[in-house]
Short mmCIF file of C-alpha atoms in Angstrom, two decimals:
data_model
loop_
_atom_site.label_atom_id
_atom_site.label_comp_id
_atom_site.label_asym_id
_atom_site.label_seq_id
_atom_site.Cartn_x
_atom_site.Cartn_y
_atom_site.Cartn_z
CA UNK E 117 24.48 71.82 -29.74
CA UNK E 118 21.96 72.39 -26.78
CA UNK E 119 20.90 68.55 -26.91
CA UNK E 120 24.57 67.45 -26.51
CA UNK E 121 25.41 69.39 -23.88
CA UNK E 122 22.81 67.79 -22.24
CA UNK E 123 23.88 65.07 -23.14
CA UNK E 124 27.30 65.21 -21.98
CA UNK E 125 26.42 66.58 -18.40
CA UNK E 126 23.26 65.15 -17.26
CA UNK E 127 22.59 62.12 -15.57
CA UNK E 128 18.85 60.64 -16.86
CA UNK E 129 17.73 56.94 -16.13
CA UNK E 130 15.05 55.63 -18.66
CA UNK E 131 12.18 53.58 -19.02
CA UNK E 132 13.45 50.09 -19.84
CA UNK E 133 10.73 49.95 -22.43
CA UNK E 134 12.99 52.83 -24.71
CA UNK E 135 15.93 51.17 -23.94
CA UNK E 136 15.68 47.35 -24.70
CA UNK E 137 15.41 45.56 -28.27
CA UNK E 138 12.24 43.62 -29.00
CA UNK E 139 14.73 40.44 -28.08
CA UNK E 140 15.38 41.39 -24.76
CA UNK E 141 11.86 42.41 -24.08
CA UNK E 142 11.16 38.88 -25.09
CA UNK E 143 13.87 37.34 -23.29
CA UNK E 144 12.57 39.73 -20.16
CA UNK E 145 8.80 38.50 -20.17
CA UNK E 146 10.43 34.92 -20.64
CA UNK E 147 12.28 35.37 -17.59
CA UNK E 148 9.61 36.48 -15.49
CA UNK E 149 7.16 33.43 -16.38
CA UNK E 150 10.39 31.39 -14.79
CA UNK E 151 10.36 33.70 -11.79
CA UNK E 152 6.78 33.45 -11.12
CA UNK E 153 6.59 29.62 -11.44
CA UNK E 154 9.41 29.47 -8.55
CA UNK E 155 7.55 32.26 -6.63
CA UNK E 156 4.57 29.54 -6.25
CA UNK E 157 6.74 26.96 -5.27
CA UNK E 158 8.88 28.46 -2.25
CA UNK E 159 6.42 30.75 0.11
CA UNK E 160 8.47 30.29 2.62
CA UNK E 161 12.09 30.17 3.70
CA UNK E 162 12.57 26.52 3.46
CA UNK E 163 10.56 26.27 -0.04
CA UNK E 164 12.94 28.67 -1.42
CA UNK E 165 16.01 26.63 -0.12
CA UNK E 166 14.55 23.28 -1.34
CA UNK E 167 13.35 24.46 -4.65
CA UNK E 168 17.00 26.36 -4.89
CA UNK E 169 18.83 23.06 -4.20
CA UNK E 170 16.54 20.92 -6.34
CA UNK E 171 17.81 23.62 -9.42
CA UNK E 172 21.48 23.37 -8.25
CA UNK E 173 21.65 19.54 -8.62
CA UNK E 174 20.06 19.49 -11.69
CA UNK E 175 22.88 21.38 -12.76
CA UNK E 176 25.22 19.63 -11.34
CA UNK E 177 25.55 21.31 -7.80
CA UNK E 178 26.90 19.13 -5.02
CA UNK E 179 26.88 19.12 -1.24
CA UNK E 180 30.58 20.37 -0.41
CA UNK E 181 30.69 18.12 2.52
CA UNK E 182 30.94 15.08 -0.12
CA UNK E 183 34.33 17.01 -1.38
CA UNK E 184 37.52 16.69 0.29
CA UNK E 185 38.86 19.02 -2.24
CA UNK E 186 37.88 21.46 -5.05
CA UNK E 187 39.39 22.29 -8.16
CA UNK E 188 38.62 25.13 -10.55
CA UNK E 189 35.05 24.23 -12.28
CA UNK E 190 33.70 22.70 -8.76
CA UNK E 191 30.16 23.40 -8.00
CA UNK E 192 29.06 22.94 -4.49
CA UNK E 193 26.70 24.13 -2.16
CA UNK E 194 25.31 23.66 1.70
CA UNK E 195 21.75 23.79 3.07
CA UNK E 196 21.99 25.98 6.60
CA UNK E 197 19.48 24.43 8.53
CA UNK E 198 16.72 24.19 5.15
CA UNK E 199 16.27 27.54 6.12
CA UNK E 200 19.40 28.91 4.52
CA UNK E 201 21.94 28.00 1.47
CA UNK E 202 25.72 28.95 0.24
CA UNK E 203 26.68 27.63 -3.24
CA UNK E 204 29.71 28.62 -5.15
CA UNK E 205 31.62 27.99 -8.24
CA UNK E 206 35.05 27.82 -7.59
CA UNK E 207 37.03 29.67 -10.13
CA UNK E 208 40.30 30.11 -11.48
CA UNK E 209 42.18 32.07 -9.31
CA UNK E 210 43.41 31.47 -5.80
CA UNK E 211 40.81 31.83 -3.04
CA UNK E 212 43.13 34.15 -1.25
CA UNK E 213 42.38 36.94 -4.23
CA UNK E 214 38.78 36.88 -2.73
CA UNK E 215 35.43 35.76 -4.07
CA UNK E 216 32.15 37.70 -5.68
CA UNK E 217 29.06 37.19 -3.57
CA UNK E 218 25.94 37.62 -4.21
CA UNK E 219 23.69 37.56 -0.79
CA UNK E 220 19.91 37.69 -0.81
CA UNK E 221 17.48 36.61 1.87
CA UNK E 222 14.59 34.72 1.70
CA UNK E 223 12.21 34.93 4.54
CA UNK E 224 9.08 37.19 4.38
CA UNK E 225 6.75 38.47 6.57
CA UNK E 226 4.11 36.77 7.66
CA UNK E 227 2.03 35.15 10.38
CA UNK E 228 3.47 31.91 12.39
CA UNK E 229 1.42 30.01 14.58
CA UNK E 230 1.48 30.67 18.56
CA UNK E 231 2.68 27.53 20.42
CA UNK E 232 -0.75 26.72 21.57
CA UNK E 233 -2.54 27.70 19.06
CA UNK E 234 -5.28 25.75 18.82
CA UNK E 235 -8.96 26.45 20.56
CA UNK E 236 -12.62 26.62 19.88
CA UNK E 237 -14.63 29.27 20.46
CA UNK E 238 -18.57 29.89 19.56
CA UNK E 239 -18.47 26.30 17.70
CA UNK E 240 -15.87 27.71 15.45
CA UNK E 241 -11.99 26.48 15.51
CA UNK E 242 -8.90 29.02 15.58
CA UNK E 243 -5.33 28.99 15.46
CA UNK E 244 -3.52 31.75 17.10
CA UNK E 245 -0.88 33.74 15.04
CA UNK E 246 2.40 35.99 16.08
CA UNK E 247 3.16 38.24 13.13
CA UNK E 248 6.70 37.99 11.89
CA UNK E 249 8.34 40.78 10.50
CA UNK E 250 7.17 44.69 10.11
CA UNK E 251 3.52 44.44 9.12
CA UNK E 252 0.58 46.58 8.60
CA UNK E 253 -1.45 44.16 10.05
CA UNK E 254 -4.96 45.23 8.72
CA UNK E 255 -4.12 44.27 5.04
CA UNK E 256 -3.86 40.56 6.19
CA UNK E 257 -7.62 40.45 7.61
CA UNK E 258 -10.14 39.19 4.92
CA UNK E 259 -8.21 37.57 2.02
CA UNK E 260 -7.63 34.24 1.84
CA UNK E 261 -4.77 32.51 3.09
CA UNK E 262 -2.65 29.19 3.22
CA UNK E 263 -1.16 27.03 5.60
CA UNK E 264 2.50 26.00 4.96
CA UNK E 265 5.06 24.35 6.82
CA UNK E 266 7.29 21.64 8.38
CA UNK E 267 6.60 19.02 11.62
CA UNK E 268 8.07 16.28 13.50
CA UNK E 269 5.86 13.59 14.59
CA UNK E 270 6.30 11.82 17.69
CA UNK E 271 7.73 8.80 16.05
CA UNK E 272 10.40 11.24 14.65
CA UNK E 273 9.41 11.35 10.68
CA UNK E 274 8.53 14.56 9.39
CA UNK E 275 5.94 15.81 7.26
CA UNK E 276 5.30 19.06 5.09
CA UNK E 277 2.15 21.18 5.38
CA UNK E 278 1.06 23.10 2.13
CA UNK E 279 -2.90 23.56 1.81
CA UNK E 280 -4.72 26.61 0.53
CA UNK E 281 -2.53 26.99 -2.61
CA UNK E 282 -4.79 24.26 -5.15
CA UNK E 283 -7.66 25.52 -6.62
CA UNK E 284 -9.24 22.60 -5.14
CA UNK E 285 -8.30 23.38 -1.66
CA UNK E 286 -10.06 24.76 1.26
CA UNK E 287 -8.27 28.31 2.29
CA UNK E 288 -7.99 30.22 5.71
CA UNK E 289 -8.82 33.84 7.12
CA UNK E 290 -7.67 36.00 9.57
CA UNK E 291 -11.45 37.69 10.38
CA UNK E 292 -12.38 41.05 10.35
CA UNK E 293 -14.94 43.37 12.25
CA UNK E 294 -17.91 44.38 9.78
CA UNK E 295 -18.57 47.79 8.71
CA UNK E 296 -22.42 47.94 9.99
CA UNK E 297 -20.07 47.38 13.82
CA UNK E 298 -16.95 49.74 13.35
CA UNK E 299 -17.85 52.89 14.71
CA UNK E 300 -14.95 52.71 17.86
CA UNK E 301 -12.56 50.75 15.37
CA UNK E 302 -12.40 53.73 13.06
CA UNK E 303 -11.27 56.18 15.27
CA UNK E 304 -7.92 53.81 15.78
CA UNK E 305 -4.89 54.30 14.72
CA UNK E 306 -4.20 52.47 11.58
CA UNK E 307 -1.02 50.81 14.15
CA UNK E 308 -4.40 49.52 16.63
CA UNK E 309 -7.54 49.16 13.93
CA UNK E 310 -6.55 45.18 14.65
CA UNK E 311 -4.48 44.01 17.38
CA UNK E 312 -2.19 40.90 17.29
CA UNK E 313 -4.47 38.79 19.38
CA UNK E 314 -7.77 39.62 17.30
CA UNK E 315 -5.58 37.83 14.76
CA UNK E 316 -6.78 34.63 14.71
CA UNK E 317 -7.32 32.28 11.67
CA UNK E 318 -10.28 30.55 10.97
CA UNK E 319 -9.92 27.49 10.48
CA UNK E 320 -13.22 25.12 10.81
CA UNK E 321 -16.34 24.44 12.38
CA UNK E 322 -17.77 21.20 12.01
CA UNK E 323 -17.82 19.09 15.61
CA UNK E 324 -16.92 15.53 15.95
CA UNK E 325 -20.54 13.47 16.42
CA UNK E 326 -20.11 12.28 20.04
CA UNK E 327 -21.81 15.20 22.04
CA UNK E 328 -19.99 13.53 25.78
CA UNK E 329 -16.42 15.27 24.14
CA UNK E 330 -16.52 18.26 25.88
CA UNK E 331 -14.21 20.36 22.79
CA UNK E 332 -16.10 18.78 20.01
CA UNK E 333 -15.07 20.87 17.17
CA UNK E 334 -11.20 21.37 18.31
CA UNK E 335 -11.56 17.48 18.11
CA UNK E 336 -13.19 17.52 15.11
CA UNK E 337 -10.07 19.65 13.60
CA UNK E 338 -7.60 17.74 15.35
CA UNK E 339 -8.75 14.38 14.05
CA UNK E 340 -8.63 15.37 10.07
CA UNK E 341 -4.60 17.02 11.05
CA UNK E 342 -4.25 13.31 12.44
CA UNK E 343 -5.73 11.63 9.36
CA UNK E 344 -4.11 13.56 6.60
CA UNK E 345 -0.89 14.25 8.22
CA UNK E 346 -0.11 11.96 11.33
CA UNK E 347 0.37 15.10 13.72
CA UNK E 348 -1.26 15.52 16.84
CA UNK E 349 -1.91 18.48 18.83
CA UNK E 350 1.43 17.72 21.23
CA UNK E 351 3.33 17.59 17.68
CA UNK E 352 2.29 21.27 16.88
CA UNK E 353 4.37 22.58 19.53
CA UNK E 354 7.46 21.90 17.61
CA UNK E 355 6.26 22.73 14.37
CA UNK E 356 7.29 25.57 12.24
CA UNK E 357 3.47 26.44 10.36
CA UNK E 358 3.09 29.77 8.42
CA UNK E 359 0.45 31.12 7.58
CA UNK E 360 0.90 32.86 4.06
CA UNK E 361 -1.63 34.45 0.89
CA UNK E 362 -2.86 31.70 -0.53
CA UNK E 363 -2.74 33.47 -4.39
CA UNK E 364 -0.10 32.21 -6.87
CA UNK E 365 1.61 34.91 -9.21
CA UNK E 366 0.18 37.08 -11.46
CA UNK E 367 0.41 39.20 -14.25
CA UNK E 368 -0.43 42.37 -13.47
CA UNK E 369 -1.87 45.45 -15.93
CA UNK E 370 -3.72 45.33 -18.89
CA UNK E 371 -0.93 45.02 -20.88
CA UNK E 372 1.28 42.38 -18.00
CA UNK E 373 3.97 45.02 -17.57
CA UNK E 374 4.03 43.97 -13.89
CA UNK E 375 3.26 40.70 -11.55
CA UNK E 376 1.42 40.72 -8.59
CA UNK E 377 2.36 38.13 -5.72
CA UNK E 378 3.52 37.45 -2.38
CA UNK E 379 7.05 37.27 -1.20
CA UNK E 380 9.05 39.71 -3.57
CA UNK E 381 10.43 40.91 -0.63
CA UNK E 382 13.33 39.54 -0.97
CA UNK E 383 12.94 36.39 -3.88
CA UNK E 384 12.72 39.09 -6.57
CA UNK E 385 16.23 39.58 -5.55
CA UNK E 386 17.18 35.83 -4.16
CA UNK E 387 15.94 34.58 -7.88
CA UNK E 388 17.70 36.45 -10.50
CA UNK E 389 20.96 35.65 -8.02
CA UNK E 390 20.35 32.16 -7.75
CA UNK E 391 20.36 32.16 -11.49
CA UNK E 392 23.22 34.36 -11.97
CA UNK E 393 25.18 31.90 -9.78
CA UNK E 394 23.76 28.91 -11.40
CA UNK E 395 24.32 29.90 -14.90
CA UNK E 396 28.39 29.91 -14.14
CA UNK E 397 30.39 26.86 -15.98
CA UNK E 398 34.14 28.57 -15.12
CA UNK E 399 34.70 31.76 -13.70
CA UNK E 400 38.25 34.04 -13.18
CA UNK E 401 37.15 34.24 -9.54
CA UNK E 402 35.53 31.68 -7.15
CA UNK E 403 31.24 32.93 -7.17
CA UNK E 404 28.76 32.44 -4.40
CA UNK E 405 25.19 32.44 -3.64
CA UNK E 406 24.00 33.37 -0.23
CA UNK E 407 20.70 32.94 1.00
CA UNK E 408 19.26 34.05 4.21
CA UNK E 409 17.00 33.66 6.91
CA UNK E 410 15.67 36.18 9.52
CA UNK E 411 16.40 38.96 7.49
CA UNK E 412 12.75 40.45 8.17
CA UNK E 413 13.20 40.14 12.22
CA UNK E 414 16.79 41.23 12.48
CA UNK E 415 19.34 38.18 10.61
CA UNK E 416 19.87 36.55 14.14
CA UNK E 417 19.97 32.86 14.96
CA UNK E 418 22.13 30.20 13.35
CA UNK E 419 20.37 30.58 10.14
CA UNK E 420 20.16 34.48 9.89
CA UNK E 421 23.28 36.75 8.19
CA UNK E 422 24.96 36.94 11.34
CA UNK E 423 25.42 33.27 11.55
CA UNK E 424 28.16 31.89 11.65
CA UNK E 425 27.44 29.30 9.57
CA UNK E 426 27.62 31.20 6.51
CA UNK E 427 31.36 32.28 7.09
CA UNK E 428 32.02 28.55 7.81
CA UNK E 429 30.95 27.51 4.26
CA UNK E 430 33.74 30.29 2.70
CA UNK E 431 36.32 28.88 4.80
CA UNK E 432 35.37 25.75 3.89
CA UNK E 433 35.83 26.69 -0.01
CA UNK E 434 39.03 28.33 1.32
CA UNK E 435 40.43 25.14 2.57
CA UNK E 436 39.49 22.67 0.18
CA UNK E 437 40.78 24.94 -2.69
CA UNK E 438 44.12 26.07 -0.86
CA UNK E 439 45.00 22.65 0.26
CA UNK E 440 44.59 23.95 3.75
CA UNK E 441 43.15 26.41 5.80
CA UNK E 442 44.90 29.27 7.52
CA UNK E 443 43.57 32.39 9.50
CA UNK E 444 45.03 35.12 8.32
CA UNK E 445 45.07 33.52 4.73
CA UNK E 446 41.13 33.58 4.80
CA UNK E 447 40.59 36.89 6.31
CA UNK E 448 42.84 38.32 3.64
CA UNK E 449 40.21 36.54 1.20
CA UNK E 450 37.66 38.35 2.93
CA UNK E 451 38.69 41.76 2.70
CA UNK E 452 39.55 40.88 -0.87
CA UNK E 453 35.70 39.88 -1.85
CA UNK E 454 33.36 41.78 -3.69
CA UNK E 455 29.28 41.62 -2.97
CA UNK E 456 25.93 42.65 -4.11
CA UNK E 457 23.74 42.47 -1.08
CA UNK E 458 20.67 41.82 -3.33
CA UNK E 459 17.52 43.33 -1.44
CA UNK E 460 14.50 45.06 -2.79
CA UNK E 461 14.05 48.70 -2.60
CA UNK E 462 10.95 51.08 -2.48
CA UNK E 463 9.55 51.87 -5.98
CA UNK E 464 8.19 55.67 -6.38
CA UNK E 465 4.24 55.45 -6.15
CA UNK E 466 2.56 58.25 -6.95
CA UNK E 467 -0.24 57.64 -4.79
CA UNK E 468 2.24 58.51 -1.71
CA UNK E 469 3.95 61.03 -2.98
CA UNK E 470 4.40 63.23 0.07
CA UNK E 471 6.75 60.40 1.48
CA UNK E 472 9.02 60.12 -1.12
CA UNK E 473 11.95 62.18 -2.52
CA UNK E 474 11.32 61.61 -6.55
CA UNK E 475 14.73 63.23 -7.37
CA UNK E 476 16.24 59.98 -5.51
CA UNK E 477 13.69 57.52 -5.37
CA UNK E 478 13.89 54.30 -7.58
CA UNK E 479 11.35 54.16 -10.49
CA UNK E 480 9.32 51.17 -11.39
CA UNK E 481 10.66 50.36 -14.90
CA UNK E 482 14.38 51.95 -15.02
CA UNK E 483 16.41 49.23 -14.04
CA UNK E 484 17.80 47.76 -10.62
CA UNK E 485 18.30 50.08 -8.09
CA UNK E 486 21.81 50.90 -6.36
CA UNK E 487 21.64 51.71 -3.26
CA UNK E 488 25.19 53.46 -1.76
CA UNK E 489 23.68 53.16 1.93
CA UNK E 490 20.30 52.35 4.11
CA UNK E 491 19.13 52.81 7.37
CA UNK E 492 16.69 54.52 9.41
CA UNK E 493 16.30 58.59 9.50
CA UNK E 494 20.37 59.56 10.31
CA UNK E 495 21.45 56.22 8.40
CA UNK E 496 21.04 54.35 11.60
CA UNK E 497 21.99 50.80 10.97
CA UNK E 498 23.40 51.63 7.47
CA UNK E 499 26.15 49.88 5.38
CA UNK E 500 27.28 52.90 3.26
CA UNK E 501 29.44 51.55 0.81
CA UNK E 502 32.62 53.19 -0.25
CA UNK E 503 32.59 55.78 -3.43
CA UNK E 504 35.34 53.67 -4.50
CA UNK E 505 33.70 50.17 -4.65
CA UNK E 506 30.46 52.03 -5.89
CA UNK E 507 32.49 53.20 -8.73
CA UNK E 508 33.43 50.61 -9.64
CA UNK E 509 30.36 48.58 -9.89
CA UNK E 510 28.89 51.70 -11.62
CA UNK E 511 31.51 51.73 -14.41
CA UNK E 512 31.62 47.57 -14.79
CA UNK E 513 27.25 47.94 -15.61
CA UNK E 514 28.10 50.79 -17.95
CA UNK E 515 30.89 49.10 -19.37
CA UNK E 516 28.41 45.88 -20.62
CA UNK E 517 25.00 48.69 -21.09
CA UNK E 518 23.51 47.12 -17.72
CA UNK E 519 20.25 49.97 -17.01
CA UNK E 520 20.57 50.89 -13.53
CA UNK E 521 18.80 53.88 -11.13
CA UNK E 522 19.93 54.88 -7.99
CA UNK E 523 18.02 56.12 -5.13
CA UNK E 524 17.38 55.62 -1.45
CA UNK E 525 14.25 54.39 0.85
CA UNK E 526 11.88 57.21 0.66
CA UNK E 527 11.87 60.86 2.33
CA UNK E 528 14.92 61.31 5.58
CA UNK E 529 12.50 61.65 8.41
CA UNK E 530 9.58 59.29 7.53
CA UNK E 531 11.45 56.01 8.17
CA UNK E 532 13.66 53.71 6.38
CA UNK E 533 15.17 50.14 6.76
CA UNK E 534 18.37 48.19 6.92
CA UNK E 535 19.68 44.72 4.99
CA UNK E 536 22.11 42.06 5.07
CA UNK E 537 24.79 44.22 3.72
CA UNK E 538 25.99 45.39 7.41
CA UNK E 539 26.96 41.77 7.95
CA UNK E 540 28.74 41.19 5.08
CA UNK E 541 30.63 44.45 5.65
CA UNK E 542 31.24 43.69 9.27
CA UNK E 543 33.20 40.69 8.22
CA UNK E 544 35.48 43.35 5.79
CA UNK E 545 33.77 42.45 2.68
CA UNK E 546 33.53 45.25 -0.06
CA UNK E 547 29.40 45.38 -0.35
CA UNK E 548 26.58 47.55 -2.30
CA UNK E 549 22.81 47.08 -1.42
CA UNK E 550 21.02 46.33 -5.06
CA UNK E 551 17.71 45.36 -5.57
CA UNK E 552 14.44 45.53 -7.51
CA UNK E 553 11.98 48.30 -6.62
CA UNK E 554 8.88 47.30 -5.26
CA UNK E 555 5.56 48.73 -4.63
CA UNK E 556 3.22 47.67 -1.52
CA UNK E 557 6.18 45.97 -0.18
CA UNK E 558 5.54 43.53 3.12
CA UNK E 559 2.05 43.64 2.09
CA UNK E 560 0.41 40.19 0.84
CA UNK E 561 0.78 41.11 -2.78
CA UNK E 562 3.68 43.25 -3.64
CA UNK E 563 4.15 44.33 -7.04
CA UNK E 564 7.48 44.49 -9.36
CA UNK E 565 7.98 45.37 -13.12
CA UNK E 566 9.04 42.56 -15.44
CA UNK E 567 11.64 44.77 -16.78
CA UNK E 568 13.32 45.58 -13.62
CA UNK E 569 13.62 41.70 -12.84
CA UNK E 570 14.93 40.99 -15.91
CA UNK E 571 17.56 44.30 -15.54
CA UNK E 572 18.60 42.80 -11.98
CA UNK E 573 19.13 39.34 -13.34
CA UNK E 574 21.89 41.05 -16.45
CA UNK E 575 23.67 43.00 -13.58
CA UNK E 576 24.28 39.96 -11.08
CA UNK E 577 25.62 38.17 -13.87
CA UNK E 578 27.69 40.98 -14.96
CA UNK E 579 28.94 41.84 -11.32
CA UNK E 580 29.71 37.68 -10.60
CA UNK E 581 31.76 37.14 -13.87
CA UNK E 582 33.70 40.32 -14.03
CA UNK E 583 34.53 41.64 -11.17
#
């Protein structure tokens, strides 16, 4: 009697491993070797847009530009800049009864490349970095790094930068002050043990033979970025060059419960949606994919949420379904929509303790995480979504047995963080933050369960084909 009381009246979330059949374990650690695979091929924002498109049009994805109308069935999509992508399937009903969005971004931090960046000092090259994004910028000195990114030559052809990634490649470090020296630099704040101009990667040191050239191993660095990729110093003005961990994915644990890489933050999010989206054949309502850029500095800038350009593509799926476009038409389509904004979440580490609230923290292992509202201390910058709408996505996952947790960013006072889902909102979309939890998150290698991917994956599906 005492057990079904319990029953009845508590709220518990379990450990995925209790709750899933030895077929969706399977299915689960299946997924995740697909996840990891795309992880190592998009370590950067434009990666994970040109790796996304090169899925879509395998299945059948098309630019919607190419359409001058769509029909239930459709599948389109278009690149923002390579830095951000809308797809959609259009669906069945009229585009006036609103469409169900999943939004994820996928930037993360990391370290870009000054606009000079290039010098010698004490017969050793550097390039100087600008972090990008909230950092704790002593876990990036010492491990070794890559080089990716995108440039223009002069002659207006472009070229893309990825070393440091092969096996067989040379990789790149951001130095750090040894031990035997350290005696002021441990009494810093952990904010000031390394400032962002001590952050400076290493890059060579072997001089060009002519001893008249008065930078001889700046020369000697800029002659092998000539040979191997056309570019000249001028070119890496313009240039968009990140410097990233140079380690693919890995299993993590003894027994590979978890993976280990950089970038979760958000692609553990953006890849179970792109999926989810992909996946769709017909649908009652139109779906759609959104992927962002900026998210980690504040979504601004023509490819960030607040862009425009985002809002442009759903009018454009407005038009071409409705046979025309009209204001008020769309904006009732707006308010009509339903989205997931699909962004990680802090796991609980019990190392840290003392910063976390584990009555309503997420746990690694229980499911994806919904989040009612985010923000800073007071819920400063929050999207708190409406009991209503949270309801309702509540009783649609336990409707289909979807595991999900709930939970919020860690203790009031010690901090917090904001996503995409203020944007969406903004624009009068219905919208819930939901995401994987993470540990070590914005560090090189962040850390997520298998389970929890696999979880997030069933409820984007779920949300996108019956809401």
């Amino acid at each position: 009697m005492g057990k079904e009381l319990e029953k009845s009246l508590l709220n518990k979330y379990n450990n995925l491993f209790d709750v899933y059949s030895t077929a969706e374990l399977q299915s689960a650690f299946t997924f995740a070797e697909d996840y990891k695979s795309f992880l190592d091929h998009a370590k950067t924002e434009r990666e994970a847009v040109y790796t996304s498109i090169k899925l879509l049009n395998n299945l059948g994805f098309s630019d919607i530009r190419s359409k001058e109308q769509l029909l239930p069935g459709d599948k389109v999509y278009r690149s923002i800049h390579n830095k951000g992508l809308m797809a959609a399937v259009i669906g069945e009903d009229k585009a006036k009864a609103g469409f169900n969005i999943l939004g994820a971004h996928v930037d993360s931090p990391r370290f870009d490349l000054k606009p000079n960046p290039i010098y010698e000092e004490a017969e050793m090259v550097f390039l100087k970095t600008h972090y990008y994004g909230g950092v704790k910028k002593y876990q990036w000195t010492a491990v070794p790094l890559a080089l990716h990114g995108f440039a223009v030559r002069a002659d207006g052809t472009s070229v893309k930068i990825a070393i440091g990634d092969d096996e067989n490649d040379p990789v790149f470090m951001l130095t750090d002050l040894l031990i035997h020296l350290s005696k002021d630099q441990m009494t810093k704040t952990a904010a000031e043990v390394v400032t962002g101009e001590e952050l400076n990667l290493l890059i060579g040191g072997r001089p060009v033979p002519h001893k008249d050239v008065s930078e001889r191993f700046k020369v000697g660095f800029l002659m092998i970025l000539k040979e191997k990729y056309g570019l000249s110093e001028r070119d890496i003005v313009s240039a968009e060059i990140q410097v990233v961990p140079s380690d693919k994915a890995r299993d993590l644990g003894f027994d590979r419960s978890f993976i280990a890489a950089y970038g979760h933050d958000d692609r553990v999010c953006a890849y179970p949606a792109l999926r989810a989206v992909a996946a769709q054949e017909k649908s009652k309502r139109t779906v759609m994919l959104m992927l962002t850029d900026k998210e980690e500095v504040g979504s601004q800038g023509n490819t960030g949420a607040q862009s425009q350009e985002y809002e442009t593509f759903m009018a454009e799926v407005y038009a071409k379904t409705e046979g025309g476009y009209d204001e008020l038409g769309f904006l009732m389509a707006l308010e009509n929509s339903a989205m997931l904004s699909t962004d990680v979440v802090n796991g609980y580490d019990p190392n840290f303790a003392s910063t976390m609230d584990i009555r309503n923290n997420s746990m690694m292992g229980h499911g994806v995480c919904l989040q009612k509202y985010t923000g800073s201390r007071g819920k400063s910058g929050a999207s708190d979504a409406n009991a209503e709408f949270l309801a309702k996505v509540v009783h649609l996952l336990d409707e289909y047995k979807i595991p999900w947790q709930t939970g919020e960013l860690g203790k009031v006072d010690q901090g917090g963080g904001g996503t995409i889902s203020q944007y969406a909102a903004n624009r009068g979309i219905e919208v819930l933050d939901c995401g994987v939890p993470v540990l070590n998150m914005h560090a090189p290698q962040e850390i997520v369960h298998k389970l929890d991917l696999y979880a997030t994956h069933q409820a984007y599906r779920c949300f996108i084909e019956n809401m």
